Amino acid sequence: MDIIFYHPTFDTLFWIAELEKQLPGARVREWKSGDEQPADYALVWHPPVEMLQGRDLKAVFALGAGVDSILSKLREHPEMLPLSTPLFRLEDTGMGLQMQEYAVSQVLHWFRRFDDYQDLKQEARWQPLEEYQREDFPIGIMGAGVLGAKVAEALQYWGFPLRIWSRSRKSWPQVTSFAGEKELNTFLNGTRVLINLLPNTAETVGIINSSRLAQLPDNSYVLNLARGVHVVEDDLLDALNSGKLKGAMLDVFSREPLPEASPLWRHPRVAMTPHVAAVTRPLEAIAFIAKTIGQMERGETVSGQVDRQLGYVSPACAGFLLLSGADSCYSCHKQRRRL
Ligand code: NDP
Ligand code: OXD
């Protein structure tokens, strides 16, 4: 079995050695421009069109959770990857725990009013503030997928009221589920801390905008862990300046690195990190890829295949048998007709 690997920043030699260890018998090579030798699988992040085009691959694995950059390249260059080639993405592989750490620490920071105490410290003021109550601090998670579920689980442990918003309704114990566009405003009306864990698709771009932010109670908070393009940054700044929002913590931005001129850098109520909320953990990622390739080779059930039309992994898709040669995942077709 031949595997080609391309990542602009990862330690390629480490990945190749570890992949060969976990997939005995596989020959893994770094793809370089001009390499047209046959391959069975490709492991990629921001791949050049030339790497994938014209190949007869059994599958492509994205080396991250979000596949938006690959899908947008595919829209420009559909010839890069035929629909018959399944595209997989990483499911959790250590990212769930990192998202839990990030979300819990930030929610507790706001809940315990550390932002206010930091302001008081600047003025050398010793002043205990009224405590917030958990019942006044409902948390709303947009996106109830692999990472949204992990974050909900961690926040549930801390006793916060939880609501989630997704395309399809969920029945999770003690979590209020809202589904679809029609229920979005109701979801927002009761959300004090809005956590975004949606995938970047045509339907979700710009979803956190002035009219949606207006639905939140006053003095709310926004935590964006998914993609910068979900948030209309000017609208977020307006909401912060008007007092609708009390704070925002942003890991992702519409342009990365965030341009020096962006007012987000200097806004006193905006905190940020440089797209590090959950990074790809090589050993866990390689274990997932090796397991999935093994399952495919044996004709078994696999999970993590992206529905290229939806732009992410449809819940109905996960765990269904992949029909080799089919133009997509078998279960997706059934699901699409039902929706
Ligand atoms: P999943 O694909 O597992 O989950 C996506 C969720 O979003 C599903 O619950 C889905 O609903 C919901 N959804 C999709 N479209 C809509 C819509 N139009 N309306 C309402 N709900 C919708 O994704 P993950 O949890 O694995 O990851 C989420 C995102 O996090 C990734 O796409 C990536 O962009 C980002 N990410 C960011 C990282 C960082 O470091 N900042 C690291 C890793 C990921 P349903 O269940 O009904 O289908
Ligand atoms: C990802 C990311 O999608 O790193 O994996 O943002």
Tab-separated table of C-alpha atoms in Angstrom, residues 44-315:
chain	number	residue	atom	x	y	z
A	44	VAL	CA	-3.158	16.246	3.352
A	45	TRP	CA	-3.564	19.768	4.714
A	46	HIS	CA	-3.861	22.664	2.223
A	47	PRO	CA	-2.823	20.326	-0.607
A	48	PRO	CA	-1.662	21.686	-3.963
A	49	VAL	CA	-4.159	20.772	-6.713
A	50	GLU	CA	-1.370	18.933	-8.537
A	51	MET	CA	-0.961	16.486	-5.649
A	52	LEU	CA	-4.438	14.953	-5.885
A	53	GLN	CA	-5.541	15.649	-9.447
A	54	GLY	CA	-5.681	12.701	-11.833
A	55	ARG	CA	-4.990	10.076	-9.194
A	56	ASP	CA	-6.974	6.954	-8.520
A	57	LEU	CA	-7.018	7.163	-4.719
A	58	LYS	CA	-8.983	4.931	-2.368
A	59	ALA	CA	-9.427	7.857	0.049
A	60	VAL	CA	-8.073	11.227	1.140
A	61	PHE	CA	-7.600	12.107	4.817
A	62	ALA	CA	-7.610	15.728	5.960
A	63	LEU	CA	-5.113	16.216	8.783
A	64	GLY	CA	-7.529	18.341	10.815
A	65	ALA	CA	-11.169	18.409	11.927
A	66	GLY	CA	-12.454	21.140	9.603
A	67	VAL	CA	-12.393	20.429	5.880
A	68	ASP	CA	-13.474	23.892	4.747
A	69	SER	CA	-10.126	24.765	3.159
A	70	ILE	CA	-10.099	21.549	1.109
A	71	LEU	CA	-13.757	21.943	0.101
A	72	SER	CA	-13.275	25.552	-0.990
A	73	LYS	CA	-10.310	24.505	-3.135
A	74	LEU	CA	-12.473	21.733	-4.578
A	75	ARG	CA	-15.125	24.268	-5.542
A	76	GLU	CA	-12.496	26.130	-7.576
A	77	HIS	CA	-10.858	22.946	-8.878
A	78	PRO	CA	-13.456	20.161	-8.969
A	79	GLU	CA	-11.050	18.131	-11.061
A	80	MET	CA	-8.786	17.826	-7.996
A	81	LEU	CA	-10.807	14.992	-6.448
A	82	PRO	CA	-13.661	13.039	-8.059
A	83	LEU	CA	-16.804	12.629	-5.978
A	84	SER	CA	-16.174	8.897	-5.970
A	85	THR	CA	-13.091	9.372	-3.767
A	86	PRO	CA	-14.089	9.480	-0.109
A	87	LEU	CA	-12.746	12.374	1.954
A	88	PHE	CA	-12.219	11.771	5.662
A	89	ARG	CA	-11.429	14.187	8.442
A	90	LEU	CA	-10.054	13.688	11.964
A	91	GLU	CA	-12.679	12.918	14.576
A	92	ASP	CA	-11.648	14.129	18.004
A	93	THR	CA	-8.164	12.496	18.057
A	94	GLY	CA	-7.290	14.510	21.161
A	95	MET	CA	-9.005	17.729	20.063
A	96	GLY	CA	-12.058	17.109	22.253
A	97	LEU	CA	-10.052	17.341	25.458
A	98	GLN	CA	-8.305	20.506	24.292
A	99	MET	CA	-11.661	22.123	23.452
A	100	GLN	CA	-12.954	21.130	26.886
A	101	GLU	CA	-9.955	22.749	28.590
A	102	TYR	CA	-10.378	25.926	26.571
A	103	ALA	CA	-14.128	26.285	26.996
A	104	VAL	CA	-14.247	25.401	30.695
A	105	SER	CA	-11.395	27.739	31.626
A	106	GLN	CA	-12.949	30.662	29.734
A	107	VAL	CA	-16.485	30.104	31.011
A	108	LEU	CA	-15.183	29.928	34.583
A	109	HIS	CA	-13.125	33.086	33.984
A	110	TRP	CA	-16.289	34.989	33.068
A	111	PHE	CA	-18.508	33.265	35.640
A	112	ARG	CA	-16.098	34.100	38.495
A	113	ARG	CA	-15.886	37.693	37.147
A	114	PHE	CA	-12.111	37.593	36.720
A	115	ASP	CA	-12.540	40.106	33.864
A	116	ASP	CA	-14.175	42.584	36.272
A	117	TYR	CA	-11.576	41.927	38.980
A	118	GLN	CA	-8.819	42.563	36.457
A	119	ASP	CA	-10.390	45.974	35.706
A	120	LEU	CA	-10.627	46.755	39.434
A	121	LYS	CA	-7.000	45.771	39.873
A	122	GLN	CA	-5.985	48.320	37.228
A	123	GLU	CA	-7.592	50.974	39.447
A	124	ALA	CA	-6.060	49.486	42.642
A	125	ARG	CA	-9.599	48.929	44.001
A	126	TRP	CA	-10.328	46.245	46.617
A	127	GLN	CA	-13.984	45.515	46.031
A	128	PRO	CA	-15.803	42.168	46.293
A	129	LEU	CA	-18.481	41.932	43.579
A	130	GLU	CA	-21.843	40.217	43.631
A	131	GLU	CA	-21.500	36.569	42.613
A	132	TYR	CA	-23.108	35.307	39.417
A	133	GLN	CA	-25.513	32.395	39.824
A	134	ARG	CA	-25.321	29.347	37.570
A	135	GLU	CA	-29.030	29.618	36.686
A	136	ASP	CA	-28.319	33.089	35.258
A	137	PHE	CA	-25.427	31.706	33.243
A	138	PRO	CA	-26.920	29.355	30.624
A	139	ILE	CA	-24.426	28.260	28.017
A	140	GLY	CA	-25.438	27.783	24.399
A	141	ILE	CA	-23.285	25.713	22.079
A	142	MET	CA	-23.734	26.141	18.337
A	143	GLY	CA	-22.803	22.803	16.783
A	144	ALA	CA	-23.573	19.522	18.500
A	145	GLY	CA	-21.010	17.408	16.680
A	146	VAL	CA	-17.923	15.620	17.941
A	147	LEU	CA	-16.380	18.691	19.602
A	148	GLY	CA	-19.634	20.391	20.648
A	149	ALA	CA	-20.597	17.173	22.465
A	150	LYS	CA	-17.272	17.050	24.307
A	151	VAL	CA	-17.578	20.673	25.402
A	152	ALA	CA	-21.159	20.132	26.569
A	153	GLU	CA	-20.071	17.122	28.604
A	154	ALA	CA	-17.329	19.111	30.370
A	155	LEU	CA	-19.575	22.097	31.119
A	156	GLN	CA	-22.292	19.816	32.409
A	157	TYR	CA	-19.840	18.577	35.024
A	158	TRP	CA	-19.533	22.195	36.236
A	159	GLY	CA	-23.301	22.437	36.638
A	160	PHE	CA	-24.141	25.109	34.046
A	161	PRO	CA	-27.545	25.013	32.311
A	162	LEU	CA	-26.843	23.854	28.763
A	163	ARG	CA	-28.515	24.343	25.395
A	164	ILE	CA	-27.297	23.241	22.009
A	165	TRP	CA	-28.180	24.240	18.488
A	166	SER	CA	-27.709	21.971	15.486
A	167	ARG	CA	-29.337	21.037	12.215
A	168	SER	CA	-31.025	17.957	13.639
A	169	ARG	CA	-32.533	17.657	17.116
A	170	LYS	CA	-30.582	15.777	19.765
A	171	SER	CA	-31.821	14.032	22.866
A	172	TRP	CA	-29.010	14.473	25.324
A	173	PRO	CA	-29.800	14.147	29.020
A	174	GLN	CA	-30.310	17.534	30.720
A	175	VAL	CA	-29.407	19.509	27.618
A	176	THR	CA	-32.035	21.550	25.779
A	177	SER	CA	-31.767	20.925	22.067
A	178	PHE	CA	-32.742	23.466	19.403
A	179	ALA	CA	-32.774	22.520	15.751
A	180	GLY	CA	-32.609	24.488	12.538
A	181	GLU	CA	-32.894	28.106	11.523
A	182	LYS	CA	-36.443	28.435	12.938
A	183	GLU	CA	-35.283	27.740	16.504
A	184	LEU	CA	-32.072	29.748	16.383
A	185	ASN	CA	-33.469	32.957	17.877
A	186	THR	CA	-35.145	31.099	20.747
A	187	PHE	CA	-31.860	29.326	21.414
A	188	LEU	CA	-30.034	32.689	21.478
A	189	ASN	CA	-32.662	34.416	23.663
A	190	GLY	CA	-31.814	32.059	26.520
A	191	THR	CA	-28.042	31.927	26.046
A	192	ARG	CA	-25.658	33.950	28.221
A	193	VAL	CA	-22.413	32.443	26.896
A	194	LEU	CA	-22.446	31.595	23.201
A	195	ILE	CA	-19.860	28.994	22.184
A	196	ASN	CA	-19.380	28.421	18.476
A	197	LEU	CA	-18.384	24.950	17.285
A	198	LEU	CA	-20.052	24.870	13.871
A	199	PRO	CA	-18.331	23.775	10.677
A	200	ASN	CA	-17.696	26.421	8.031
A	201	THR	CA	-20.306	25.839	5.328
A	202	ALA	CA	-22.367	28.014	2.995
A	203	GLU	CA	-25.138	28.090	5.632
A	204	THR	CA	-22.974	29.021	8.596
A	205	VAL	CA	-20.763	31.792	7.171
A	206	GLY	CA	-21.562	35.092	8.927
A	207	ILE	CA	-24.086	33.402	11.221
A	208	ILE	CA	-22.947	35.402	14.275
A	209	ASN	CA	-24.017	38.809	12.998
A	210	SER	CA	-25.783	41.903	14.336
A	211	SER	CA	-29.294	40.490	14.127
A	212	ARG	CA	-28.304	37.232	15.840
A	213	LEU	CA	-26.235	39.002	18.507
A	214	ALA	CA	-29.242	41.244	19.212
A	215	GLN	CA	-31.132	38.118	20.322
A	216	LEU	CA	-28.740	37.444	23.209
A	217	PRO	CA	-29.493	38.895	26.646
A	218	ASP	CA	-27.525	42.025	27.572
A	219	ASN	CA	-24.064	41.409	29.036
A	220	SER	CA	-23.552	38.144	27.181
A	221	TYR	CA	-20.296	36.586	26.044
A	222	VAL	CA	-19.087	35.022	22.794
A	223	LEU	CA	-16.465	32.290	22.554
A	224	ASN	CA	-15.495	31.468	18.982
A	225	LEU	CA	-13.626	28.180	18.684
A	226	ALA	CA	-14.628	27.175	15.155
A	227	ARG	CA	-13.872	29.482	12.217
A	228	GLY	CA	-13.397	33.244	11.950
A	229	VAL	CA	-15.831	33.573	9.046
A	230	HIS	CA	-18.707	32.553	11.303
A	231	VAL	CA	-18.502	35.930	13.036
A	232	VAL	CA	-19.076	39.296	11.359
A	233	GLU	CA	-16.246	41.020	13.173
A	234	ASP	CA	-17.611	44.585	12.807
A	235	ASP	CA	-20.957	43.440	14.225
A	236	LEU	CA	-19.178	41.807	17.148
A	237	LEU	CA	-17.297	45.039	17.871
A	238	ASP	CA	-20.549	47.033	17.720
A	239	ALA	CA	-22.176	44.607	20.153
A	240	LEU	CA	-19.233	44.934	22.539
A	241	ASN	CA	-19.295	48.720	22.315
A	242	SER	CA	-23.056	48.921	22.872
A	243	GLY	CA	-22.913	46.731	25.995
A	244	LYS	CA	-24.913	43.920	24.423
A	245	LEU	CA	-21.793	41.799	24.827
A	246	LYS	CA	-19.644	41.949	27.923
A	247	GLY	CA	-16.734	40.024	26.447
A	248	ALA	CA	-15.469	37.916	23.583
A	249	MET	CA	-12.777	35.280	23.436
A	250	LEU	CA	-11.652	34.492	19.914
A	251	ASP	CA	-9.365	31.729	18.697
A	252	VAL	CA	-10.133	32.119	15.001
A	253	PHE	CA	-10.440	35.101	12.669
A	254	SER	CA	-11.729	35.884	9.220
A	255	ARG	CA	-8.109	36.574	8.208
A	256	GLU	CA	-5.264	34.672	9.850
A	257	PRO	CA	-2.838	35.835	11.054
A	258	LEU	CA	-5.077	38.656	12.272
A	259	PRO	CA	-3.890	41.837	10.485
A	260	GLU	CA	-2.074	44.315	12.709
A	261	ALA	CA	-4.673	46.995	11.872
A	262	SER	CA	-7.608	44.982	13.222
A	263	PRO	CA	-9.357	46.804	16.109
A	264	LEU	CA	-9.850	43.398	17.746
A	265	TRP	CA	-6.202	43.482	18.900
A	266	ARG	CA	-6.761	46.563	21.013
A	267	HIS	CA	-10.342	46.140	22.216
A	268	PRO	CA	-10.314	45.896	26.037
A	269	ARG	CA	-13.142	43.346	26.089
A	270	VAL	CA	-11.650	41.010	23.494
A	271	ALA	CA	-9.232	38.246	24.444
A	272	MET	CA	-7.650	36.035	21.834
A	273	THR	CA	-5.399	33.116	20.958
A	274	PRO	CA	-3.824	32.410	17.535
A	275	HIS	CA	-5.914	29.425	16.314
A	276	VAL	CA	-4.612	26.978	18.886
A	277	ALA	CA	-7.841	25.920	20.604
A	278	ALA	CA	-7.342	22.311	19.515
A	279	VAL	CA	-4.341	21.257	17.515
A	280	THR	CA	-3.811	17.961	15.710
A	281	ARG	CA	-2.138	15.467	18.041
A	282	PRO	CA	0.047	13.307	15.763
A	283	LEU	CA	-0.123	9.986	17.613
A	284	GLU	CA	-3.896	10.070	18.091
A	285	ALA	CA	-4.423	11.270	14.512
A	286	ILE	CA	-2.186	8.542	13.092
A	287	ALA	CA	-3.984	5.904	15.171
A	288	PHE	CA	-7.349	7.109	13.752
A	289	ILE	CA	-6.047	7.114	10.170
A	290	ALA	CA	-4.394	3.699	10.547
A	291	LYS	CA	-7.567	2.248	12.052
A	292	THR	CA	-9.739	3.704	9.285
A	293	ILE	CA	-7.444	2.516	6.489
A	294	GLY	CA	-7.386	-0.955	8.069
A	295	GLN	CA	-11.201	-0.988	8.204
A	296	MET	CA	-11.492	0.151	4.592
A	297	GLU	CA	-9.031	-2.465	3.412
A	298	ARG	CA	-11.083	-5.141	5.166
A	299	GLY	CA	-14.352	-3.703	3.788
A	300	GLU	CA	-15.594	-2.820	7.276
A	301	THR	CA	-17.671	0.046	8.654
A	302	VAL	CA	-15.806	3.347	8.867
A	303	SER	CA	-16.590	6.721	10.342
A	304	GLY	CA	-15.497	10.282	9.640
A	305	GLN	CA	-16.355	10.504	5.936
A	306	VAL	CA	-17.211	14.043	4.912
A	307	ASP	CA	-20.433	14.624	3.030
A	308	ARG	CA	-19.081	16.963	0.380
A	309	GLN	CA	-22.494	18.428	-0.304
A	310	LEU	CA	-23.194	19.232	3.361
A	311	GLY	CA	-19.607	20.336	4.002
A	312	TYR	CA	-19.089	18.186	7.084
A	313	VAL	CA	-19.736	14.684	8.425
A	314	SER	CA	-23.441	14.054	8.445
A	315	PRO	CA	-24.490	12.276	11.652
